[in-house]
XYZ file of C-alpha atoms in Angstrom:
712
model
C 65.162 109.662 98.693
C 66.973 108.154 101.874
C 67.579 104.576 99.637
C 68.880 106.832 97.204
C 71.042 108.683 99.589
C 72.232 105.079 101.423
C 73.200 103.845 97.927
C 74.870 106.720 96.834
C 76.982 106.265 100.064
C 77.658 102.857 99.836
C 78.782 103.203 96.251
C 81.167 106.094 97.219
C 82.251 104.564 100.295
C 83.187 101.030 98.177
C 85.000 103.233 95.591
C 86.846 105.254 98.259
C 87.948 102.064 100.172
C 89.093 100.636 96.930
C 91.045 103.448 95.687
C 92.457 103.819 99.245
C 93.245 100.060 99.042
C 94.929 100.335 95.945
C 97.259 103.147 96.626
C 98.322 102.121 99.682
C 98.843 98.345 98.442
C 101.274 100.171 95.667
C 103.198 102.302 98.202
C 103.630 98.898 100.139
C 104.535 96.661 96.969
C 107.454 99.719 96.552
C 108.882 99.333 99.422
C 108.154 102.768 100.914
C 106.263 101.435 103.917
C 108.975 98.885 105.157
C 111.013 100.787 107.533
C 107.788 101.653 109.195
C 106.658 98.372 109.299
C 109.816 97.280 110.677
C 109.544 99.526 113.566
C 105.802 98.086 114.360
C 107.684 94.762 114.413
C 110.458 95.756 117.046
C 107.220 97.054 119.236
C 105.637 93.626 118.735
C 109.026 92.011 119.527
C 109.552 93.736 122.694
C 105.694 93.218 123.823
C 106.149 89.322 123.337
C 109.826 88.669 124.499
C 109.232 85.267 125.910
C 109.756 84.624 129.772
C 111.792 81.730 129.266
C 115.427 81.529 129.081
C 117.705 80.330 126.603
C 117.822 76.488 125.578
C 119.681 74.716 128.408
C 121.958 72.997 125.840
C 123.482 76.240 124.611
C 126.044 77.982 126.452
C 128.030 80.971 125.406
C 132.162 80.956 126.101
C 132.874 84.814 126.031
C 136.020 86.594 125.592
C 135.262 89.830 127.857
C 136.862 93.107 128.397
C 137.848 91.591 131.963
C 139.295 88.714 130.080
C 141.499 90.771 127.810
C 142.538 92.771 130.559
C 143.361 89.764 132.641
C 145.277 88.161 129.297
C 147.279 91.635 129.146
C 148.614 91.344 132.835
C 150.260 88.338 131.683
C 151.447 89.993 128.823
C 149.187 88.262 126.115
C 148.202 91.403 124.067
C 145.386 90.937 121.823
C 145.160 88.440 119.388
C 146.039 85.821 121.813
C 148.607 83.094 121.084
C 147.149 80.050 120.157
C 147.589 78.227 123.691
C 145.138 80.205 124.963
C 142.721 79.184 122.707
C 144.088 75.558 122.821
C 143.161 76.145 126.568
C 139.578 76.848 125.938
C 139.262 73.999 123.425
C 140.693 71.571 126.110
C 137.925 72.880 128.658
C 135.239 71.562 126.199
C 137.367 68.106 125.499
C 137.430 66.394 128.920
C 135.966 62.665 128.619
C 133.324 64.070 131.955
C 132.375 67.305 130.251
C 132.660 66.708 126.649
C 130.476 69.080 124.734
C 128.480 68.570 121.905
C 130.077 71.208 119.029
C 132.283 74.345 119.561
C 131.151 76.975 117.411
C 134.366 79.421 117.078
C 132.545 82.965 116.335
C 136.242 84.749 116.061
C 138.169 85.284 112.822
C 141.615 85.475 114.688
C 142.486 81.472 113.441
C 142.416 82.812 110.045
C 145.813 84.040 110.644
C 149.277 82.192 110.818
C 150.654 81.612 114.476
C 154.154 80.421 115.650
C 152.477 78.041 118.149
C 149.702 76.482 115.777
C 150.645 73.168 116.602
C 149.223 73.408 120.197
C 145.780 74.564 119.150
C 145.929 71.934 116.082
C 146.393 69.212 118.495
C 143.458 70.179 120.911
C 140.822 70.927 118.089
C 141.813 66.864 116.804
C 140.659 65.661 120.131
C 137.961 68.314 120.999
C 134.060 67.875 119.942
C 133.172 69.085 115.979
C 134.777 72.580 115.794
C 133.191 75.041 113.314
C 134.922 78.094 112.396
C 134.051 81.696 111.452
C 135.489 82.577 108.426
C 135.191 85.871 106.176
C 133.285 86.107 102.742
C 133.271 88.668 100.649
C 136.652 90.270 98.484
C 139.301 88.680 100.498
C 141.115 86.041 99.036
C 142.386 82.812 100.088
C 146.380 82.551 99.180
C 146.480 78.922 98.901
C 147.296 76.874 95.450
C 143.903 76.258 93.563
C 143.757 72.725 93.930
C 144.484 73.035 97.787
C 141.570 75.744 97.778
C 139.321 73.690 95.915
C 139.630 70.632 98.029
C 138.703 72.835 100.906
C 136.092 74.005 99.007
C 134.947 70.522 98.671
C 135.729 69.329 102.118
C 133.840 72.227 103.802
C 130.733 72.128 101.600
C 127.449 70.754 103.111
C 124.716 68.786 100.551
C 121.765 70.861 100.277
C 118.990 69.376 97.974
C 116.772 72.186 97.042
C 113.542 72.419 94.911
C 114.595 75.643 94.330
C 111.954 77.599 96.439
C 114.781 79.751 97.820
C 117.136 82.096 95.912
C 120.406 82.387 97.830
C 122.535 85.368 96.773
C 126.466 84.534 96.594
C 128.227 84.988 99.983
C 130.770 87.174 98.291
C 133.832 87.313 95.467
C 136.376 85.366 97.420
C 136.762 83.779 101.144
C 139.703 83.129 103.282
C 140.091 79.916 105.085
C 142.074 79.063 108.174
C 145.907 78.283 107.703
C 146.917 74.678 107.349
C 146.668 72.561 110.145
C 143.803 74.271 111.742
C 141.684 73.969 108.364
C 142.326 70.457 108.412
C 141.087 70.170 112.321
C 137.976 72.108 112.146
C 134.652 70.407 111.061
C 133.544 73.149 108.901
C 133.658 76.835 108.044
C 130.764 79.152 108.713
C 129.443 82.255 107.132
C 128.428 84.757 110.089
C 127.300 87.500 107.839
C 124.088 88.585 109.004
C 121.252 89.702 106.646
C 120.141 93.667 107.705
C 116.869 94.996 106.937
C 116.721 98.401 105.204
C 117.234 100.393 108.389
C 120.607 98.624 109.266
C 118.663 96.359 112.127
C 119.539 92.465 112.218
C 115.973 90.468 112.468
C 116.533 87.629 110.266
C 119.219 84.793 110.097
C 120.278 83.053 106.933
C 120.634 79.487 107.121
C 123.042 78.578 104.931
C 125.308 80.720 102.278
C 126.096 80.347 98.228
C 129.748 80.327 97.046
C 130.845 79.109 93.838
C 127.892 76.433 93.554
C 128.476 74.866 96.669
C 126.538 75.466 99.876
C 128.190 76.699 103.403
C 126.471 76.563 106.710
C 125.784 79.431 109.214
C 127.048 78.864 112.674
C 123.916 77.557 113.574
C 123.574 75.321 111.057
C 126.818 74.035 111.762
C 125.706 73.056 115.481
C 122.264 71.716 114.158
C 124.338 69.668 111.628
C 126.563 68.284 114.318
C 123.595 67.576 116.907
C 121.428 66.028 113.914
C 124.298 63.986 112.891
C 124.389 64.933 109.406
C 125.549 67.000 106.721
C 122.619 67.254 104.581
C 119.734 69.653 104.500
C 116.786 69.117 102.116
C 114.661 72.072 101.186
C 111.116 71.781 100.173
C 108.618 74.918 99.431
C 110.970 77.273 101.505
C 110.927 74.692 104.256
C 114.735 73.466 105.140
C 115.025 69.925 106.988
C 118.050 69.011 109.026
C 117.400 65.280 110.314
C 114.223 65.973 112.190
C 114.487 69.403 112.578
C 112.167 71.676 110.128
C 112.881 75.421 109.633
C 110.614 77.910 107.725
C 112.348 80.064 105.391
C 111.690 83.352 102.996
C 112.812 83.534 99.707
C 116.143 84.458 100.484
C 116.736 81.442 102.550
C 116.573 83.098 105.761
C 114.119 82.784 108.732
C 112.854 85.713 111.089
C 114.164 85.581 114.690
C 112.339 85.829 117.937
C 114.529 87.148 120.223
C 115.194 86.520 124.108
C 115.263 88.656 127.570
C 118.409 90.921 126.722
C 120.831 90.213 129.909
C 120.331 86.824 131.056
C 119.041 84.491 128.034
C 122.006 82.330 127.827
C 124.563 81.160 130.585
C 127.543 83.047 130.044
C 131.213 81.470 130.693
C 134.176 84.114 130.913
C 137.075 83.186 128.710
C 139.370 84.217 131.447
C 137.662 82.055 134.198
C 137.556 79.296 132.050
C 141.271 79.067 131.150
C 142.296 79.710 134.912
C 139.791 76.925 135.697
C 140.984 74.078 133.311
C 144.726 75.348 134.531
C 143.602 74.581 138.201
C 141.863 71.573 137.368
C 144.968 70.107 135.742
C 147.293 71.287 138.227
C 144.741 70.502 141.560
C 142.024 68.353 140.438
C 139.570 71.207 140.896
C 138.444 74.677 140.373
C 136.090 77.555 141.619
C 136.379 79.452 138.362
C 135.304 76.947 136.104
C 132.701 73.842 136.430
C 133.349 71.433 133.307
C 129.640 70.179 133.680
C 128.540 73.371 132.831
C 129.686 72.714 128.872
C 129.207 68.659 129.072
C 126.562 67.722 126.384
C 126.030 71.536 125.151
C 126.878 73.570 122.147
C 129.566 75.907 123.136
C 129.409 79.265 121.215
C 132.731 81.180 121.652
C 132.447 84.465 120.960
C 133.285 88.302 122.164
C 131.294 91.110 123.683
C 134.607 93.422 123.660
C 133.567 96.731 122.059
C 137.079 97.062 120.608
C 136.885 93.393 119.082
C 134.118 95.058 116.693
C 131.489 91.885 117.332
C 128.441 93.463 118.339
C 125.401 93.880 116.330
C 122.149 96.058 116.309
C 118.761 94.277 116.751
C 115.541 95.177 118.178
C 116.294 94.526 121.498
C 119.503 95.500 121.727
C 122.304 97.902 120.075
C 125.026 96.021 120.726
C 124.256 92.256 121.182
C 127.467 90.045 120.783
C 127.460 87.981 117.392
C 127.808 84.715 119.581
C 124.537 85.585 121.512
C 123.202 86.094 117.839
C 123.571 82.466 116.757
C 122.345 81.354 120.146
C 119.365 82.992 119.843
C 119.111 81.724 116.093
C 119.792 77.664 117.475
C 117.629 78.220 120.258
C 114.298 79.228 117.902
C 115.314 76.119 115.821
C 115.673 73.855 118.718
C 112.366 74.969 120.389
C 110.506 75.494 117.095
C 109.631 79.071 117.759
C 109.619 80.538 114.637
C 108.092 83.919 112.932
C 106.224 83.441 110.056
C 104.865 86.225 107.845
C 101.439 86.068 106.303
C 101.240 85.675 102.454
C 101.332 89.587 101.130
C 98.173 88.314 98.905
C 96.298 87.736 102.235
C 98.006 91.175 103.565
C 96.553 93.008 100.749
C 92.979 91.408 101.298
C 93.240 92.208 104.941
C 94.232 95.933 103.956
C 91.068 96.004 101.419
C 88.614 94.529 103.887
C 89.685 97.315 106.519
C 89.967 99.897 103.867
C 86.485 99.207 102.550
C 85.402 98.595 106.010
C 86.220 102.363 107.313
C 85.219 103.757 104.373
C 82.006 102.717 104.726
C 81.523 103.255 108.118
C 82.376 106.769 108.047
C 80.199 107.370 104.745
C 77.403 106.180 106.931
C 78.258 107.850 110.073
C 78.950 111.223 111.529
C 82.658 112.411 111.533
C 82.898 111.551 115.371
C 81.268 108.046 115.192
C 83.521 107.499 111.891
C 86.416 108.559 114.058
C 85.426 106.685 116.704
C 84.661 103.561 114.511
C 88.474 104.170 112.873
C 89.979 104.232 116.162
C 88.384 100.943 117.554
C 89.373 99.339 114.215
C 93.082 100.308 114.927
C 93.177 99.208 118.460
C 91.602 95.865 117.049
C 94.122 96.038 114.200
C 97.052 96.106 116.872
C 95.565 94.091 119.558
C 95.215 91.322 116.867
C 98.625 92.049 114.964
C 100.651 91.542 118.809
C 98.444 88.348 119.331
C 99.249 86.853 116.286
C 102.968 87.792 116.791
C 102.697 86.015 119.936
C 101.486 83.058 118.239
C 104.035 83.104 115.238
C 102.795 85.417 112.541
C 103.649 88.419 111.504
C 101.237 90.383 109.758
C 101.496 94.160 108.234
C 99.952 96.534 110.392
C 101.194 99.970 108.942
C 99.526 99.115 105.400
C 96.330 98.222 107.156
C 96.433 101.190 109.395
C 97.187 103.656 106.583
C 94.292 102.357 104.819
C 92.045 102.951 107.671
C 93.185 106.263 108.131
C 93.167 107.351 104.651
C 89.889 105.583 104.098
C 88.590 107.406 107.163
C 89.907 110.858 105.875
C 88.424 110.025 102.546
C 84.943 109.219 103.805
C 84.855 112.034 105.862
C 85.960 114.592 102.861
C 83.160 112.669 100.654
C 80.839 113.401 103.320
C 81.883 116.709 103.622
C 81.408 117.401 100.031
C 78.378 115.402 100.009
C 77.053 117.400 102.849
C 77.832 120.775 101.511
C 75.654 119.554 97.837
C 72.939 118.322 100.532
C 72.995 121.878 102.218
C 73.151 123.766 99.070
C 70.259 121.850 97.551
C 68.389 121.928 100.645
C 68.652 126.033 101.027
C 68.100 125.885 97.013
C 64.797 124.095 97.626
C 63.287 125.529 100.808
C 64.595 129.037 101.617
C 61.820 130.315 99.630
C 59.465 129.034 101.620
C 60.731 128.019 105.017
C 61.954 130.218 107.729
C 65.780 130.459 108.434
C 65.434 128.439 111.479
C 63.878 125.406 110.110
C 66.282 125.439 107.068
C 69.010 125.554 109.674
C 67.423 122.270 111.225
C 67.247 120.597 108.041
C 70.725 121.290 107.365
C 71.585 119.614 110.842
C 69.495 116.279 109.820
C 68.839 115.980 106.125
C 68.126 112.379 106.451
C 64.947 113.466 108.157
C 64.101 115.302 104.855
C 61.942 113.149 102.375
C 61.468 114.829 98.983
C 60.137 111.729 97.418
C 56.725 112.112 98.590
C 55.190 110.928 101.780
C 51.536 110.681 103.425
C 52.028 112.552 106.852
C 49.381 114.086 109.611
C 49.823 117.731 108.911
C 48.096 121.022 109.928
C 47.534 123.003 106.518
C 46.433 126.714 106.555
C 44.855 128.709 103.530
C 44.253 132.647 103.338
C 43.001 134.736 100.874
C 42.284 138.453 100.960
C 39.100 139.766 100.750
C 37.479 141.939 98.371
C 40.838 141.304 95.982
C 38.913 141.146 92.706
C 36.951 144.554 93.128
C 40.291 146.167 94.345
C 42.274 144.961 91.120
C 39.865 146.706 89.095
C 40.486 150.137 90.875
C 44.338 150.176 91.532
C 47.213 150.359 88.812
C 48.675 147.292 88.490
C 52.250 148.061 90.015
C 50.675 149.570 92.900
C 48.619 146.555 93.512
C 51.616 144.228 93.321
C 53.310 146.088 95.823
C 49.996 146.480 98.041
C 49.808 142.709 97.807
C 53.310 141.917 98.496
C 53.435 143.740 101.819
C 50.429 141.951 102.809
C 52.119 138.711 101.777
C 55.175 140.002 103.854
C 53.216 140.167 107.183
C 51.492 136.542 106.922
C 54.686 135.170 106.045
C 56.449 136.379 108.713
C 54.064 135.004 110.876
C 54.092 131.649 109.244
C 57.940 131.657 109.784
C 57.813 132.487 113.111
C 55.970 129.273 114.038
C 58.114 127.262 111.826
C 55.671 126.410 109.436
C 56.441 125.689 105.451
C 55.088 128.447 103.136
C 54.004 126.335 100.141
C 53.145 128.860 97.558
C 51.615 132.216 96.637
C 48.549 131.426 94.477
C 47.515 135.005 93.267
C 46.368 136.942 96.741
C 46.209 133.729 98.407
C 48.676 131.851 100.635
C 49.176 128.545 101.487
C 50.856 126.947 104.122
C 51.646 123.882 106.227
C 53.203 122.515 109.516
C 54.660 119.037 110.647
C 56.819 118.740 107.413
C 59.783 118.922 106.591
C 60.850 118.569 110.212
C 58.440 116.829 112.633
C 56.269 118.945 114.931
C 54.126 117.441 117.352
C 52.308 120.924 117.953
C 51.661 121.532 114.616
C 47.897 122.091 114.708
C 48.141 124.582 117.654
C 51.053 126.272 116.182
C 48.758 126.998 112.645
C 45.944 128.393 115.019
C 48.801 130.639 116.569
C 49.843 131.487 113.361
C 46.304 132.355 112.075
C 45.372 134.551 115.052
C 48.771 136.242 114.893
C 48.714 136.778 110.971
C 44.923 138.523 111.571
C 46.604 140.679 113.971
C 49.221 141.966 111.849
C 47.056 142.343 108.975
C 44.920 144.649 110.800
C 47.776 146.707 111.671
C 49.309 146.734 108.188
C 45.578 148.151 106.913
C 45.688 150.589 109.449
C 48.979 151.919 107.894
C 47.916 151.875 104.709
C 44.595 153.914 105.520
C 46.760 156.509 107.330
C 49.010 156.417 103.694
C 45.709 157.130 101.589
C 46.158 153.442 100.285
C 43.354 151.062 99.757
C 42.700 148.356 102.797
C 42.919 144.573 102.781
C 41.310 142.189 104.770
C 41.884 138.296 104.993
C 39.794 135.299 105.278
C 41.794 131.914 106.876
C 40.671 128.100 106.666
C 42.879 125.643 108.794
C 42.668 121.852 108.816
C 44.366 119.209 110.350
C 44.421 115.686 108.490
C 46.492 113.111 106.150
C 47.991 114.430 102.892
C 50.694 113.932 100.627
C 53.466 115.839 100.436
C 56.656 116.100 98.548
C 58.151 117.246 95.210
C 55.534 117.183 92.643
C 55.454 118.843 89.280
C 56.415 118.268 85.396
C 60.040 117.109 84.415
C 62.674 119.818 85.076
C 59.994 122.006 87.232
C 58.782 120.994 90.318
C 57.454 122.071 93.451
C 57.631 120.906 97.434
C 53.728 120.915 97.857
C 50.909 118.638 99.102
C 47.771 116.974 97.723
C 44.696 115.414 99.169
C 41.364 115.701 100.456
C 42.535 117.290 103.571
C 44.002 120.156 101.706
C 40.963 120.659 99.793
C 38.840 120.799 102.998
C 41.727 123.475 104.233
C 40.664 125.583 101.202
C 37.385 125.042 101.605
C 36.942 126.182 105.245
C 38.789 129.344 104.300
C 35.821 129.801 101.838
C 33.010 129.173 104.333
C 34.338 132.390 106.275
C 32.190 134.187 103.466
C 29.172 132.297 104.868
C 29.186 133.154 108.495
C 31.265 136.569 108.144
C 34.170 135.436 110.346
C 37.961 135.525 109.447
C 39.329 132.308 110.671
C 37.756 129.101 110.764
C 39.399 125.765 111.759
C 38.200 122.485 111.601
C 37.777 120.220 114.623
C 40.590 118.086 113.873
C 42.785 121.316 114.102
C 40.946 122.991 116.883
C 40.740 119.851 119.503
C 44.808 119.349 119.589
C 44.765 123.023 120.289
C 42.265 123.934 122.918
C 44.362 124.167 125.645
C 46.154 127.510 123.678
C 43.277 129.176 121.964
C 39.285 130.045 122.287
C 37.052 129.105 119.533
C 33.219 128.393 119.443
C 32.098 125.937 117.281
C 29.762 127.262 114.259
C 28.238 124.161 112.594
C 28.619 121.117 111.196
C 28.787 121.817 107.714
C 28.569 119.301 104.658
C 30.845 121.108 101.978
C 29.992 120.331 98.225
C 31.373 116.605 97.459
C 31.791 115.252 100.855
C 28.466 113.349 102.534
C 30.253 113.211 105.879
C 29.815 116.427 107.910
C 32.900 118.439 109.244
C 32.439 120.063 113.011
C 33.798 123.744 112.263
C 34.907 126.595 114.594
C 35.423 130.131 114.443
C 39.091 130.764 116.096
C 38.701 133.815 118.600
C 41.925 134.507 119.770
C 44.776 132.825 122.139
C 43.438 132.092 125.516
C 44.000 134.822 128.091
C 43.793 137.944 125.187
C 40.266 137.212 124.203
C 37.655 140.218 125.560
C 35.093 138.966 128.068
C 32.201 140.307 125.756
C 33.018 138.336 123.065
C 33.408 135.510 125.016
C 29.956 136.080 126.302
C 28.640 136.561 122.838
C 30.485 133.220 121.637
C 28.736 131.172 124.562
C 25.361 132.994 123.745
C 25.698 131.919 119.893
C 26.646 128.263 121.112
C 23.397 128.158 123.423
C 21.438 129.147 120.352
C 23.129 126.246 117.950
C 22.770 123.790 120.994
C 18.851 125.002 120.830
C 18.807 125.201 116.969
C 19.857 121.258 116.906
C 17.209 120.227 119.615
C 14.665 121.475 117.148
C 13.581 124.141 118.812
C 13.712 126.346 116.004
C 11.498 129.673 117.464
C 13.478 129.837 120.742
C 16.989 129.549 118.633
C 15.360 132.132 116.484
C 15.236 134.643 119.313
C 18.858 133.897 120.438
C 20.047 134.377 116.989
C 18.394 137.435 116.463
C 19.921 138.909 119.413
C 23.169 137.774 118.383
C 22.725 139.219 114.726
C 21.258 142.704 116.527
C 24.716 142.760 118.400
C 26.693 142.690 115.454
C 27.744 139.080 115.319
C 27.470 137.999 111.280
C 27.730 134.150 112.021
C 24.394 134.426 113.431
C 22.580 135.559 110.176
C 22.706 132.411 108.195
C 20.830 130.544 111.681
C 17.920 133.463 111.538
C 17.426 132.766 108.064
C 16.905 128.882 108.731
C 15.266 129.396 111.927
C 12.562 131.093 110.029
C 12.484 128.737 107.194
C 12.508 125.837 109.562
C 9.286 127.150 111.211
C 7.148 127.306 108.364
C 8.828 123.968 107.006
C 10.345 121.406 109.420
C 13.455 119.394 108.351
C 12.517 115.729 108.369
C 12.811 113.678 111.039
C 16.259 112.391 110.226
C 17.717 115.719 110.101
C 20.874 115.806 112.206
C 20.965 119.605 112.649
C 24.294 119.639 110.022
C 24.749 122.816 107.972
C 24.672 122.322 104.284
C 27.119 124.274 102.103
C 25.514 124.845 98.567
C 28.787 126.023 97.297
C 32.662 125.617 97.320
């Protein structure tokens, strides 16, 4: 039965886990879980921020609030005149401090200004400058031929195998005005792709516009650094010179963020401008050290809230756009990429965890299943964080939901299964077990075997004396009521000691102990039940006599031995019972009471384990019909300390006679047994007759003193 239950649990556990995995997988595929998954990534981002600062070849020239205020004091309101920007470019152009490239992340240069020539002259001698331009619904007002020429000039070569599909950057674009447009090394799309919750976690490498490709600001700097304008894309990996960048299907890569405040060296624009003035006038400056831009990629941007170039990221609600480019460029230069685990593998992990949680829960208690689920969650979270640190993004929400739902499904199945089991147990046992025993089985149904097993049991048979003659004198209805009352008294005692009431056989009762629950003292329980049942029946008989009803008495036989117990019977009609030679012997012992005029006879196998609790006297070693081996039997007198002294004295006198009888001193034994007979001890009667018989015709020399039963 246990094997069948285990098979059922395995099958239902697998089915529940598979159903949960499929349902959660569909939720994941539909995008319902995306926002929650992004939240877990943000936590992992914060927990795994690298301790290193930004890349040493990157510096940010920042137009801060202080810089804007300083310019206003000089009557330079935003947007600044081209002269101030020209000064910033000149600071990066000195021969002793020339930068690698300038990434200009401001849209101010697309408008025409009177002093534009100043800036153009500086840009022509400055390091390659990549300018931010707006894509979208804006339209450039140049003549089509001039506009197309700029499109061609600014485009970068992309050799792609089609493994990434780029969306169009927009319906239009606006380039810087003539002069500045000619002086720029290229233009960049600075629009950042946002996830479903509005946060920026990815960076697009390049954009597509009218069939051509245009770099992001980070890519512009990388192209200059690598000395190329060509990008090769194979199997979602972009190669720029010697640098490889893993991309997703939309041509983006996942950003690995750094410490919020001091990741990159910052050069306030006002100090750079004042510094270059001092250097040109005085030869040196405390405001600006040109060595800080030498051989570096300079990213020009702003963190002033009024200029609206702040981004929301997992590590900051107001990250300057220029810093976002710096993060992306640092990721690329250091090779610190985050790769997503393929969705197929993610689903496999989800399925395995869902199946595992369901199976553990189905085979364990709710507490153990919950503990296992929590442990799996902890392992999954820890593993997810470690993998994230190693550069791999694994989905956590779907597996966690899978484990949670699988635990819930397994617990629900356990509840339903246990409910059916409890109902089945009650239906099977409430007729012949005490409520206390039924509750024990309900708490531990796995201890119950209904299929049949061989166990050591103490078996109890009780039969009413004189029932046949009584049935001839009492009306049937009255007889049934009378027998039911006597049965109820005996059954109550069986239940009190947690015995199993096997069946009623007419006026007889069959019961046993040590099944379906284990009872180490089953022999003692059976003996105590026999004594107390006889006491209750005597009390009932007195009440019957007072009511003018017929009295009944009972004989009891108890044996302990191996028997087969379980569900037995025909198809559709079974009974939980037991069979075996030891069962037959218990029934025979009940009948042996007739031979000796006793009320309770137990076998030696029953008496020895119970002798510390009960008083008994040996009656004989009998050889019952059908058995060659003799069985030592005892009359059960009562519970220790409760048997009257005169009865104990009579029992010892009887046992003395039995000892003398087995010593073949039949004359002396006859005198002892006759004395017992005269005192009213009916057990001595058969021995009085045997002693007289053996005095006349002694038994053979090999006689073993056994008492031969001639009937069942």
